[in-house]
mmCIF file of C-alpha atoms in Angstrom:
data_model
loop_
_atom_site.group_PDB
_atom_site.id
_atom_site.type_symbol
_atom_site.label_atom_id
_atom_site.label_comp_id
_atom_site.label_asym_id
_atom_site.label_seq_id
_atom_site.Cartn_x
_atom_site.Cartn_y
_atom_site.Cartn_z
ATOM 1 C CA UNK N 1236 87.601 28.364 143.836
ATOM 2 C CA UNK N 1237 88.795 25.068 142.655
ATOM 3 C CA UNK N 1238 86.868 25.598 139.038
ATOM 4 C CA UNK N 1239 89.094 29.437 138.640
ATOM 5 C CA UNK N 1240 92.339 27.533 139.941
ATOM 6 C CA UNK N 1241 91.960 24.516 137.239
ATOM 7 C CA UNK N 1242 91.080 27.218 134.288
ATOM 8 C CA UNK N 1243 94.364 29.474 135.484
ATOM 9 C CA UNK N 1244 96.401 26.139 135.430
ATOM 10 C CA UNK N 1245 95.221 25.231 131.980
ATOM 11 C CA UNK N 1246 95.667 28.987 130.888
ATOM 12 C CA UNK N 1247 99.229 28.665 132.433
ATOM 13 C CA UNK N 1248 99.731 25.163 130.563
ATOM 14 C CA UNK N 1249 98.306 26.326 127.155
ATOM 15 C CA UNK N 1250 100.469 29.681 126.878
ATOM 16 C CA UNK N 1251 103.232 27.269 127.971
ATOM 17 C CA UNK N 1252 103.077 24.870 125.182
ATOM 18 C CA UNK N 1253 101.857 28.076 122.755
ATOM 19 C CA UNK N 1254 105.485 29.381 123.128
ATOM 20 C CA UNK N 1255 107.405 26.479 122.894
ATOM 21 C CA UNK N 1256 105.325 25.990 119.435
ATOM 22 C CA UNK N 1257 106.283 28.973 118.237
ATOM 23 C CA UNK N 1258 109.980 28.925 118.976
ATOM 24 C CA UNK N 1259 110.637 27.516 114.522
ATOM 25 C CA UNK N 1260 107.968 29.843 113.432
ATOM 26 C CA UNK N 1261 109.301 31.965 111.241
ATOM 27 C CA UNK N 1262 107.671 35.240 109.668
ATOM 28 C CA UNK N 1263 107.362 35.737 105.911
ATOM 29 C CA UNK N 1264 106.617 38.977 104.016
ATOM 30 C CA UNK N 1265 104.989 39.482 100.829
ATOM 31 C CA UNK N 1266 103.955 42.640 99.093
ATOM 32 C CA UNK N 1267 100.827 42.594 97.622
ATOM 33 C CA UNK N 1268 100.154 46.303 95.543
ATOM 34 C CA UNK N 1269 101.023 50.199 96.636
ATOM 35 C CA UNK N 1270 101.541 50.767 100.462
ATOM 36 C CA UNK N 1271 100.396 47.383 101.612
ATOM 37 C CA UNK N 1272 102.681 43.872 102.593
ATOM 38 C CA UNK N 1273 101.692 40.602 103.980
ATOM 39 C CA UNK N 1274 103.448 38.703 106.725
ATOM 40 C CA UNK N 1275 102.624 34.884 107.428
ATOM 41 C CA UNK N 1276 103.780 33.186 110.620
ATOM 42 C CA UNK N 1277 101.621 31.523 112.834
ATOM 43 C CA UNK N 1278 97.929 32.007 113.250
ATOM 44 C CA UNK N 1279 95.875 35.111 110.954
ATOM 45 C CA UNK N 1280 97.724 36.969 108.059
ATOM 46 C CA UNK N 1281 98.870 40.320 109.153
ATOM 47 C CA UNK N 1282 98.459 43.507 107.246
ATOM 48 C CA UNK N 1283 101.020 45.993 106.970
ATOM 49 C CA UNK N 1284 100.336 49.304 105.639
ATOM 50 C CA UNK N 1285 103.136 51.449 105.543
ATOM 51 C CA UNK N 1286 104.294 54.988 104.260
ATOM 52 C CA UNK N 1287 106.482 58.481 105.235
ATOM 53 C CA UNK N 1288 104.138 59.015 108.181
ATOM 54 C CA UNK N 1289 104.600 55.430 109.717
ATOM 55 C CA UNK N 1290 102.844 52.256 109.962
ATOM 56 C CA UNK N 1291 99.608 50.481 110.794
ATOM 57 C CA UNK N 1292 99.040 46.852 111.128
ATOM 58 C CA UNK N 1293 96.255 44.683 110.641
ATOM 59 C CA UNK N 1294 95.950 41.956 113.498
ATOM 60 C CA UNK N 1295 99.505 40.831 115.522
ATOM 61 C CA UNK N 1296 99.140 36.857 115.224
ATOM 62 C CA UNK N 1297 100.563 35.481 119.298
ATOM 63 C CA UNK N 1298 102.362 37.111 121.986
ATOM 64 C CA UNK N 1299 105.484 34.894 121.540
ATOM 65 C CA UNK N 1300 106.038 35.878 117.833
ATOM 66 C CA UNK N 1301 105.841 40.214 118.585
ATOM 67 C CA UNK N 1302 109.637 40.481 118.213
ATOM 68 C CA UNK N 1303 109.887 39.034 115.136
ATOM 69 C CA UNK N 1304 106.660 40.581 113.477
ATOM 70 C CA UNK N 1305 108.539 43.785 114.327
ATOM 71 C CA UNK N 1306 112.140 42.551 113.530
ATOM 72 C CA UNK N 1307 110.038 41.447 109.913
ATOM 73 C CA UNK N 1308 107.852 45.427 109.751
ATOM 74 C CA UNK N 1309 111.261 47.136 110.495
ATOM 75 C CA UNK N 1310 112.486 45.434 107.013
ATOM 76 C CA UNK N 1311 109.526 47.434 105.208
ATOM 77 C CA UNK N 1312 109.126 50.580 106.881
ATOM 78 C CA UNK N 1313 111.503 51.961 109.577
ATOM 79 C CA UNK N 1314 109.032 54.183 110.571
ATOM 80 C CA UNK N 1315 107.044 54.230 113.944
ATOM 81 C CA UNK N 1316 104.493 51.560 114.327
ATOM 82 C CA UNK N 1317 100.911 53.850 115.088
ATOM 83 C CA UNK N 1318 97.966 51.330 114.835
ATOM 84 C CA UNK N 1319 97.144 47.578 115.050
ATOM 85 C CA UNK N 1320 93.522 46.935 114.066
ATOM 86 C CA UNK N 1321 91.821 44.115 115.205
ATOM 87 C CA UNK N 1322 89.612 42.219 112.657
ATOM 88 C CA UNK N 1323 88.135 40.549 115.625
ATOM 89 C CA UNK N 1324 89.035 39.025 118.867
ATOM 90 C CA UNK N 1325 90.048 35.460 118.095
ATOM 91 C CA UNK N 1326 93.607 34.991 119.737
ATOM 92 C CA UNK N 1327 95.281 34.561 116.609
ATOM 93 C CA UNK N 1328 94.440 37.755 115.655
ATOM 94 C CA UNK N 1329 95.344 39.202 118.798
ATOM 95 C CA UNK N 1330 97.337 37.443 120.370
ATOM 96 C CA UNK N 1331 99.962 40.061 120.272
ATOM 97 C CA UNK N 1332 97.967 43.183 121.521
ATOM 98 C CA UNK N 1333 99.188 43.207 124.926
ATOM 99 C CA UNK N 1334 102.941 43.351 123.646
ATOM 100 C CA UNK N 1335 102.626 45.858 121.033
ATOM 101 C CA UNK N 1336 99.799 47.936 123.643
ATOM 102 C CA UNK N 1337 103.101 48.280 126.168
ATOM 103 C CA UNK N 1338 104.991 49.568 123.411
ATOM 104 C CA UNK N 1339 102.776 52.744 122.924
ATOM 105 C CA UNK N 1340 100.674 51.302 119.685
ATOM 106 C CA UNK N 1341 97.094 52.031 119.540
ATOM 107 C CA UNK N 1342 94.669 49.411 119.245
ATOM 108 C CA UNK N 1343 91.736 49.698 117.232
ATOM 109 C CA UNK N 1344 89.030 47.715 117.047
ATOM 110 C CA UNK N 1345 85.144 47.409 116.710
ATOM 111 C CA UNK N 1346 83.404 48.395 120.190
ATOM 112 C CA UNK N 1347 82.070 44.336 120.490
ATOM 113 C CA UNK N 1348 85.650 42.877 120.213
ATOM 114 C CA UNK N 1349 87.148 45.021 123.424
ATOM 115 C CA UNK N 1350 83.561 44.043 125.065
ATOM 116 C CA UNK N 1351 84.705 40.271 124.085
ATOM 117 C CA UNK N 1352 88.140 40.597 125.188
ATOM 118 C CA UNK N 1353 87.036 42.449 128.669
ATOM 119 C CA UNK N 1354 84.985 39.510 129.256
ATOM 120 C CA UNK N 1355 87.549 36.653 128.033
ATOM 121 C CA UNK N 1356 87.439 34.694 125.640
ATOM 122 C CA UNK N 1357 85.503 31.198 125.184
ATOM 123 C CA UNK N 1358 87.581 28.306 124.885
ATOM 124 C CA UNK N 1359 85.975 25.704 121.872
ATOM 125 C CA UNK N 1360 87.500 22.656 123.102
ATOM 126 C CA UNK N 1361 86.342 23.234 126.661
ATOM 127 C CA UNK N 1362 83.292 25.699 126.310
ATOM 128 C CA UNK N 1363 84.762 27.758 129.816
ATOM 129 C CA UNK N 1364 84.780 31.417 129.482
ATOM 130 C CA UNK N 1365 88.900 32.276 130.066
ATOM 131 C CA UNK N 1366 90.202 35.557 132.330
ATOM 132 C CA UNK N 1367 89.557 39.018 130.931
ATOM 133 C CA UNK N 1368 92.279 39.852 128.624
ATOM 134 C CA UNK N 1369 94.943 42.156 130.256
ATOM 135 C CA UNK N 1370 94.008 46.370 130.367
ATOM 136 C CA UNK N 1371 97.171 46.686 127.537
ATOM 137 C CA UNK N 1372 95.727 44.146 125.458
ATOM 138 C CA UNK N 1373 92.138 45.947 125.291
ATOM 139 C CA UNK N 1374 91.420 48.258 122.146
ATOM 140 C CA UNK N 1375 91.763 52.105 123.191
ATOM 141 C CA UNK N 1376 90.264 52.955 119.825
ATOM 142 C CA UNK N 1377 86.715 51.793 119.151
ATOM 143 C CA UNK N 1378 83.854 52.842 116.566
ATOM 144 C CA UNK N 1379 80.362 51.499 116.053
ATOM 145 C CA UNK N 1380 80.181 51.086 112.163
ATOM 146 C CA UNK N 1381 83.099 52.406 110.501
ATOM 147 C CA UNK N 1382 86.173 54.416 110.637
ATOM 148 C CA UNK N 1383 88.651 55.955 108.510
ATOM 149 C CA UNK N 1384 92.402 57.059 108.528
ATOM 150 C CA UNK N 1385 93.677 59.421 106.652
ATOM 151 C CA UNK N 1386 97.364 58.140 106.842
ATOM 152 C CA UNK N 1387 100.026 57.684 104.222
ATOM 153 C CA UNK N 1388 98.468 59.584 101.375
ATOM 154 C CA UNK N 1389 95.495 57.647 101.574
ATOM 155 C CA UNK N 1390 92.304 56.856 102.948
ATOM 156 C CA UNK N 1391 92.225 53.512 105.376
ATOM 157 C CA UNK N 1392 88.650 52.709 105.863
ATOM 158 C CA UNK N 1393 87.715 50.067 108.117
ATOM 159 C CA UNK N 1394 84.314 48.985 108.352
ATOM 160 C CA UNK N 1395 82.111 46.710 110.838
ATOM 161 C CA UNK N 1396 80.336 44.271 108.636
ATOM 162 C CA UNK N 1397 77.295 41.947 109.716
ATOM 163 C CA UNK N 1398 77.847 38.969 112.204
ATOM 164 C CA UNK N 1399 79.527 36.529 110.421
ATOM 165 C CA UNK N 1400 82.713 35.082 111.891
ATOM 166 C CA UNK N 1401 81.819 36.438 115.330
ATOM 167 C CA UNK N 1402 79.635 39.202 115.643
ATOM 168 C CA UNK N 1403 83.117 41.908 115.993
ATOM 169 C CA UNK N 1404 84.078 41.262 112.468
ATOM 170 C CA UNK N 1405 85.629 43.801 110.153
ATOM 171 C CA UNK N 1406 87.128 44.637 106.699
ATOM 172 C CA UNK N 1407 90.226 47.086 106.147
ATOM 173 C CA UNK N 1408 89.795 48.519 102.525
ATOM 174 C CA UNK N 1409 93.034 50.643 101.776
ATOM 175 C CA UNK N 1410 91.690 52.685 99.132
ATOM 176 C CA UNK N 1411 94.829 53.910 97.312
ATOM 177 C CA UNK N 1412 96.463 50.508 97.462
ATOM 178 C CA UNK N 1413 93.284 48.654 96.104
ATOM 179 C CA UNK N 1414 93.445 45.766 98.505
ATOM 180 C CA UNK N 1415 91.215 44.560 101.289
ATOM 181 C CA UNK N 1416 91.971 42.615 104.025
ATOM 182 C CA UNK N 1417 89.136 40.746 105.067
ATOM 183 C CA UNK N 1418 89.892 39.084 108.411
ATOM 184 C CA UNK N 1419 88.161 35.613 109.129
ATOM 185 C CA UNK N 1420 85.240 36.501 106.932
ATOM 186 C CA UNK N 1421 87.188 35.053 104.098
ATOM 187 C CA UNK N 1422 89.858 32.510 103.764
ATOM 188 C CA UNK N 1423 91.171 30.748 101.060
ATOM 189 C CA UNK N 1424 91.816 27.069 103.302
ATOM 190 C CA UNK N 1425 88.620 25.963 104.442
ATOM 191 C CA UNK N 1426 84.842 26.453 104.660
ATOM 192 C CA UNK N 1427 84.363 29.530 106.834
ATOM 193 C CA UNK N 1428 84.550 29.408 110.563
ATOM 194 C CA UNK N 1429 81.402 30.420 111.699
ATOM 195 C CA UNK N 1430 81.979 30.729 115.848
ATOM 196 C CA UNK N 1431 78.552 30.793 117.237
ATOM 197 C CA UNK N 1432 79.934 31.203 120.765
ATOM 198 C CA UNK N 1433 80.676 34.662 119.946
ATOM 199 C CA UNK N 1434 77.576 35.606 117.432
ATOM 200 C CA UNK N 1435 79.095 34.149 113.795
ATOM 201 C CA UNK N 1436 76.601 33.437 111.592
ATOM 202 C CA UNK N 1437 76.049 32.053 108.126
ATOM 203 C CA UNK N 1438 73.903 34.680 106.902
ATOM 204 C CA UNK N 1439 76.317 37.342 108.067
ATOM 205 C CA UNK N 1440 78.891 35.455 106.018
ATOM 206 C CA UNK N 1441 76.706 36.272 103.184
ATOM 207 C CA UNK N 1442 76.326 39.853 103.645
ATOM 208 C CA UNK N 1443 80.170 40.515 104.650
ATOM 209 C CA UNK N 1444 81.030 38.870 101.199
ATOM 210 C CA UNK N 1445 78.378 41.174 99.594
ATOM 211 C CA UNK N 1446 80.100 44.040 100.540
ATOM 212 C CA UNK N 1447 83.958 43.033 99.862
ATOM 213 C CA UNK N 1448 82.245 42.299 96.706
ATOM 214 C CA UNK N 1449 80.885 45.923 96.117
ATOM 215 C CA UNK N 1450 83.605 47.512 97.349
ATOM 216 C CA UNK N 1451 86.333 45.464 94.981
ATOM 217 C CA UNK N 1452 86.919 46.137 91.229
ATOM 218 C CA UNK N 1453 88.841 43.502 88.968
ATOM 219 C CA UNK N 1454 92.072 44.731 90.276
ATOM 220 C CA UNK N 1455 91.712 44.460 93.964
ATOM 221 C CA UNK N 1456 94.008 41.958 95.929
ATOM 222 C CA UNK N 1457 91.879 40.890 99.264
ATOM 223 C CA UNK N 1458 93.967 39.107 102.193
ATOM 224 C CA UNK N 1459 92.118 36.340 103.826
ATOM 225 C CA UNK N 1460 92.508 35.730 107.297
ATOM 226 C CA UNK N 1461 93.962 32.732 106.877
ATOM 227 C CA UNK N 1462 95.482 31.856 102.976
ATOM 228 C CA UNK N 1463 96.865 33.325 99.794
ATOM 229 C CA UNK N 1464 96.048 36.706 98.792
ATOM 230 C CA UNK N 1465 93.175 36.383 95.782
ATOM 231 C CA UNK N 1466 91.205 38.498 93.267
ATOM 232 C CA UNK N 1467 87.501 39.304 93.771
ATOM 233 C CA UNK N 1468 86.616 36.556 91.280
ATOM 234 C CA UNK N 1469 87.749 34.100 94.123
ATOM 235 C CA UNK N 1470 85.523 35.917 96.273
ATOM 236 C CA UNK N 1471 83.210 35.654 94.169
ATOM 237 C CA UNK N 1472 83.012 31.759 93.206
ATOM 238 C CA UNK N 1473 83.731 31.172 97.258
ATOM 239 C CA UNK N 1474 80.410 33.216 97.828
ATOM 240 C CA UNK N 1475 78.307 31.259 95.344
ATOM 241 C CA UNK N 1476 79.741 27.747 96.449
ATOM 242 C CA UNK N 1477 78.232 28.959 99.852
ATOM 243 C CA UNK N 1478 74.777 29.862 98.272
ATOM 244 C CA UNK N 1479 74.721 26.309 96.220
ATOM 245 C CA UNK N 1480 75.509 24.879 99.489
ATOM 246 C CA UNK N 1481 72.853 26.843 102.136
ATOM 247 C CA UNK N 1482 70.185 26.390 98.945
ATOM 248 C CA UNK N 1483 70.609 22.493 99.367
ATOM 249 C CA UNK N 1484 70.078 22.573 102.372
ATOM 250 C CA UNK N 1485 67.073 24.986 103.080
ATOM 251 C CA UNK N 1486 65.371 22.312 100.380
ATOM 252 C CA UNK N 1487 65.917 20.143 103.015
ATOM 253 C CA UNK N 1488 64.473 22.265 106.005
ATOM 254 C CA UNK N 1489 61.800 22.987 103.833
ATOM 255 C CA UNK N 1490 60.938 19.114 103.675
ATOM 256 C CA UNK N 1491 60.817 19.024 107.519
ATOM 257 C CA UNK N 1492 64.410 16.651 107.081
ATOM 258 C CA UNK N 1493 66.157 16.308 110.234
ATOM 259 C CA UNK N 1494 69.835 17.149 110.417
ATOM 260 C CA UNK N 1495 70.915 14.088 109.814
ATOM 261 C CA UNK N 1496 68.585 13.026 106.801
ATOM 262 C CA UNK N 1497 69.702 16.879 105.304
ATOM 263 C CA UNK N 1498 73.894 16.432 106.223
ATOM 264 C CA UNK N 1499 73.198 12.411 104.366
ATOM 265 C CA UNK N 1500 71.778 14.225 101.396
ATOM 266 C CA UNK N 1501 75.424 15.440 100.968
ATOM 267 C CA UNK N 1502 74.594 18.931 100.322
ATOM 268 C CA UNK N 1503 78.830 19.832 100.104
ATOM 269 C CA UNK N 1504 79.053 17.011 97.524
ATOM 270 C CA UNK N 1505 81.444 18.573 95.157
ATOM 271 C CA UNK N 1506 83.017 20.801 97.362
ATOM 272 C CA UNK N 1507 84.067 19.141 100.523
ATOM 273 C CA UNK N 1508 87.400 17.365 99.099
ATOM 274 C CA UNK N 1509 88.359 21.151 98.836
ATOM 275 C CA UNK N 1510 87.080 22.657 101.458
ATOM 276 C CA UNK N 1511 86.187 20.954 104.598
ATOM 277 C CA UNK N 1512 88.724 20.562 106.780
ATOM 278 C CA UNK N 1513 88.967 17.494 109.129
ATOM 279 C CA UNK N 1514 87.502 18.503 112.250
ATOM 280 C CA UNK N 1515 86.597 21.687 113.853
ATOM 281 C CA UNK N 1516 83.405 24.199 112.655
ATOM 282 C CA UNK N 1517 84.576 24.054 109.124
ATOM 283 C CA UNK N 1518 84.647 20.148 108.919
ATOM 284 C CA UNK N 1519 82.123 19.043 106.729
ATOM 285 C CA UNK N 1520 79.804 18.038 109.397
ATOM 286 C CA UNK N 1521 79.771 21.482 111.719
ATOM 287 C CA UNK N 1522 79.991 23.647 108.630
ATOM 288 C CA UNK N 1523 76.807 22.150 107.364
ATOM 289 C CA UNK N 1524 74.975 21.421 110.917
ATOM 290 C CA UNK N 1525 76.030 25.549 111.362
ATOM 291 C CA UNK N 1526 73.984 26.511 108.378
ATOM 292 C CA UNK N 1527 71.012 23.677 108.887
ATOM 293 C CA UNK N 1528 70.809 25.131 112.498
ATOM 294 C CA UNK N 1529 70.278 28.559 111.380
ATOM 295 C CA UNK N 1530 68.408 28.291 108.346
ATOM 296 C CA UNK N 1531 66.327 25.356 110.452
ATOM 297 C CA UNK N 1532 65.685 28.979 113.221
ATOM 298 C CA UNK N 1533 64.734 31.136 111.037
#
């Protein structure tokens, strides 16, 4: 009793403090190529896809920031908002579900992300498992491996990839725009985040980038989850900075190194002033312990 009344009053505290961050935010769009923008504000980039037959989104950032995503869509498209698709269940990503769920929008998402959010969400910092996410924020959509819309004049395909960020992740590959956005599998700011609390892995990582990779030609624009839009050849060299790194280190597995001996072997030599950030899974130390962990397993 005393444990579920100490969680509520951090939940209470947290959202508290969440929306008095959020009061400066402001929401920038971008249009990246055909039927497809980009808005920016606080937490995961956010898709918009829109057309004559209305809208869909791609992830809705936090609750507090809903009116002005809309406020920012409604200077694109003044059509009716249909879909948001989740890329996965990370509050930043869907933060705003319940909000745009009470207006009548359809969530979508992978069948393990509304499992995730029925069972609440698991706080890094503390490691406690928080309260189910409302019925209005829960995806009404769901699919197993893929799923397309035909919206728009084109074909929206969004499909599950391998565990890699958390084991919901998925791509949205508008086919007549050319662009993909990839959700957490790919960002353009740090190392990836690989949440092992819910079922990232490093090998997953791989494979998602794998198929970005196949799907994208020269001309495709992908939107990270969090960063600037890029071209497949950033994908690319991101992807084989990963493999340098993961190849250093199974040499060191495969000399029976411990985690420390491998992480002092500085297997992110090159790379880290770039891309580790300074604390969290994709600091230098977590982002390498991640991979030595799992290639250490295998």
């Amino acid at each position: 009793m005393i444990r579920s009344l100490l969680l509520l009053l951090f939940s209470i505290a947290t959202l508290a403090a969440q929306s008095a961050d959020m009061d400066s935010v402001e929401i920038k769009a971008t249009h990246i190529a055909g039927k497809v923008h980009m808005l920016e504000g606080r937490g995961g980039n956010i898709g918009v896809f829109a057309g004559p037959e209305g809208v869909l989104l791609v992830d809705d950032q936090f609750a507090p920031l809903t009116v002005r995503i809309v406020a920012a869509i409604r200077h694109i498209s003044k059509e009716p908002i249909l879909y948001v698709v989740n890329t996965h269940l990370h509050p930043d990503h869907t933060g705003g579900n319940e909000n745009l769920g009470k207006m009548g929008i359809r969530i979508v998402a992978h069948d393990k992300v509304r499992e995730r959010l029925a069972d609440g969400f698991i706080n890094r910092a503390t490691g406690q498992k928080g309260p189910p996410a409302p019925e209005a924020a829960l995806p009404t959509l769901t699919y197993t491996e893929r799923l397309s819309f035909h919206l728009n004049g084109e074909e929206v395909q969004i499909i599950k990839v391998p565990a890699a960020h958390t084991d919901g992740d998925s791509i949205v590959f508008f086919t007549g725009s050319n662009v993909i956005h990839a959700g957490d599998v790919f960002r353009t700011t740090t190392y990836p985040v690989i949440d092992t609390n819910h079922g990232g892995t490093f090998h997953g990582t791989l494979q998602a980038l794998s198929i970005i990779i196949q799907l994208a030609n020269p001309d495709t624009i992908i939107i990270p989850g969090h960063g600037e839009p890029s071209p497949l050849k950033e994908v690319l060299e991101w992807r084989k900075m990963l493999v340098t790194i993961a190849n250093r280190i199974q040499q060191s597995v495969d000399k029976g190194d411990h985690v420390d001996e491998a992480l002092a072997r500085n297997p992110g030599l090159e790379f880290n002033h770039r891309w580790a950030a300074e604390s969290g899974w994709a600091s230098e130390k977590e982002f390498m312990t991640t991979i030595y962990n799992e290639l250490q397993s295998r």
